[in-house]
Amino acid sequence: LIEGKYRHQQFGMIGLDLLIKSAKENGIKELYDHIRLDNPSIHLFIKHGFEIIETTNEYYIVRKIL
């Protein structure tokens, strides 16, 4: 989570890049997250190769196969 005053400074992108890199280095084959439907960060996940695999009344469930 990025505090509001630090948003739009690329920290989310950098953090997600580091998470993906660390997961690969540690042999993790898939990453998942759930993102509220009203959360604009869904676009960040999509740009990083995550796909929406399910949508509930409240969340998108996203996955990235590494």
PDB file of C-alpha atoms in Angstrom:
ATOM      1  CA  LEU A   1       0.000   0.000   0.000  1.00  0.00           C
ATOM      2  CA  ILE A   2       1.238   3.466  -0.856  1.00  0.00           C
ATOM      3  CA  GLU A   3       0.216   6.397   1.338  1.00  0.00           C
ATOM      4  CA  GLY A   4      -1.757   9.006  -0.589  1.00  0.00           C
ATOM      5  CA  LYS A   5       0.895  11.731  -0.510  1.00  0.00           C
ATOM      6  CA  TYR A   6       3.407   9.334  -2.126  1.00  0.00           C
ATOM      7  CA  ARG A   7       1.179   8.159  -4.957  1.00  0.00           C
ATOM      8  CA  HIS A   8       1.984   8.904  -8.612  1.00  0.00           C
ATOM      9  CA  GLN A   9       5.721   8.749  -7.909  1.00  0.00           C
ATOM     10  CA  GLN A  10       6.304   5.250  -9.385  1.00  0.00           C
ATOM     11  CA  PHE A  11       6.662   3.537  -5.972  1.00  0.00           C
ATOM     12  CA  GLY A  12       3.871   1.074  -6.778  1.00  0.00           C
ATOM     13  CA  MET A  13       5.534   0.113 -10.052  1.00  0.00           C
ATOM     14  CA  ILE A  14       8.932  -0.281  -8.411  1.00  0.00           C
ATOM     15  CA  GLY A  15       7.454  -2.339  -5.573  1.00  0.00           C
ATOM     16  CA  LEU A  16       5.612  -4.646  -7.942  1.00  0.00           C
ATOM     17  CA  ASP A  17       8.767  -5.083 -10.066  1.00  0.00           C
ATOM     18  CA  LEU A  18      10.718  -6.053  -6.930  1.00  0.00           C
ATOM     19  CA  LEU A  19       8.002  -8.463  -5.807  1.00  0.00           C
ATOM     20  CA  ILE A  20       7.976 -10.218  -9.198  1.00  0.00           C
ATOM     21  CA  LYS A  21      11.780 -10.398  -9.284  1.00  0.00           C
ATOM     22  CA  SER A  22      11.986 -11.809  -5.760  1.00  0.00           C
ATOM     23  CA  ALA A  23       9.251 -14.353  -6.451  1.00  0.00           C
ATOM     24  CA  LYS A  24      11.092 -15.614  -9.550  1.00  0.00           C
ATOM     25  CA  GLU A  25      14.396 -15.817  -7.670  1.00  0.00           C
ATOM     26  CA  ASN A  26      12.718 -17.880  -4.951  1.00  0.00           C
ATOM     27  CA  GLY A  27      11.092 -20.369  -7.292  1.00  0.00           C
ATOM     28  CA  ILE A  28       7.542 -19.105  -6.970  1.00  0.00           C
ATOM     29  CA  LYS A  29       5.597 -20.047 -10.089  1.00  0.00           C
ATOM     30  CA  GLU A  30       2.459 -17.879  -9.728  1.00  0.00           C
ATOM     31  CA  LEU A  31       1.417 -14.687  -7.961  1.00  0.00           C
ATOM     32  CA  TYR A  32      -2.155 -13.827  -7.006  1.00  0.00           C
ATOM     33  CA  ASP A  33      -3.859 -10.786  -5.509  1.00  0.00           C
ATOM     34  CA  HIS A  34      -7.344  -9.472  -4.992  1.00  0.00           C
ATOM     35  CA  ILE A  35      -8.027  -5.844  -5.817  1.00  0.00           C
ATOM     36  CA  ARG A  36     -11.198  -3.952  -5.008  1.00  0.00           C
ATOM     37  CA  LEU A  37     -13.276  -3.090  -8.057  1.00  0.00           C
ATOM     38  CA  ASP A  38     -12.909   0.628  -7.371  1.00  0.00           C
ATOM     39  CA  ASN A  39      -9.108   0.508  -6.952  1.00  0.00           C
ATOM     40  CA  PRO A  40      -7.300   2.116  -9.909  1.00  0.00           C
ATOM     41  CA  SER A  41      -4.159   0.042  -9.194  1.00  0.00           C
ATOM     42  CA  ILE A  42      -5.720  -2.727 -11.300  1.00  0.00           C
ATOM     43  CA  HIS A  43      -4.136  -0.983 -14.302  1.00  0.00           C
ATOM     44  CA  LEU A  44      -0.688  -1.292 -12.719  1.00  0.00           C
ATOM     45  CA  PHE A  45      -1.146  -5.037 -12.291  1.00  0.00           C
ATOM     46  CA  ILE A  46      -2.386  -5.465 -15.864  1.00  0.00           C
ATOM     47  CA  LYS A  47       0.640  -3.518 -17.173  1.00  0.00           C
ATOM     48  CA  HIS A  48       2.858  -5.963 -15.272  1.00  0.00           C
ATOM     49  CA  GLY A  49       1.342  -8.993 -16.965  1.00  0.00           C
ATOM     50  CA  PHE A  50      -1.290  -9.994 -14.426  1.00  0.00           C
ATOM     51  CA  GLU A  51      -4.577 -11.249 -15.801  1.00  0.00           C
ATOM     52  CA  ILE A  52      -8.000 -11.005 -14.226  1.00  0.00           C
ATOM     53  CA  ILE A  53      -9.066 -14.578 -13.575  1.00  0.00           C
ATOM     54  CA  GLU A  54     -12.221 -13.884 -11.572  1.00  0.00           C
ATOM     55  CA  THR A  55     -14.451 -11.003 -10.605  1.00  0.00           C
ATOM     56  CA  THR A  56     -16.626 -11.019  -7.498  1.00  0.00           C
ATOM     57  CA  ASN A  57     -19.078  -8.404  -6.273  1.00  0.00           C
ATOM     58  CA  GLU A  58     -16.177  -6.627  -4.532  1.00  0.00           C
ATOM     59  CA  TYR A  59     -12.870  -7.750  -6.041  1.00  0.00           C
ATOM     60  CA  TYR A  60     -10.872  -8.639  -9.085  1.00  0.00           C
ATOM     61  CA  ILE A  61      -8.762 -11.739  -8.552  1.00  0.00           C
ATOM     62  CA  VAL A  62      -5.559 -11.390 -10.588  1.00  0.00           C
ATOM     63  CA  ARG A  63      -2.800 -13.863 -11.403  1.00  0.00           C
ATOM     64  CA  LYS A  64       0.614 -13.733 -12.994  1.00  0.00           C
ATOM     65  CA  ILE A  65       2.323 -16.932 -14.073  1.00  0.00           C
ATOM     66  CA  LEU A  66       6.067 -16.474 -13.723  1.00  0.00           C
TER      67      LEU A  66
END
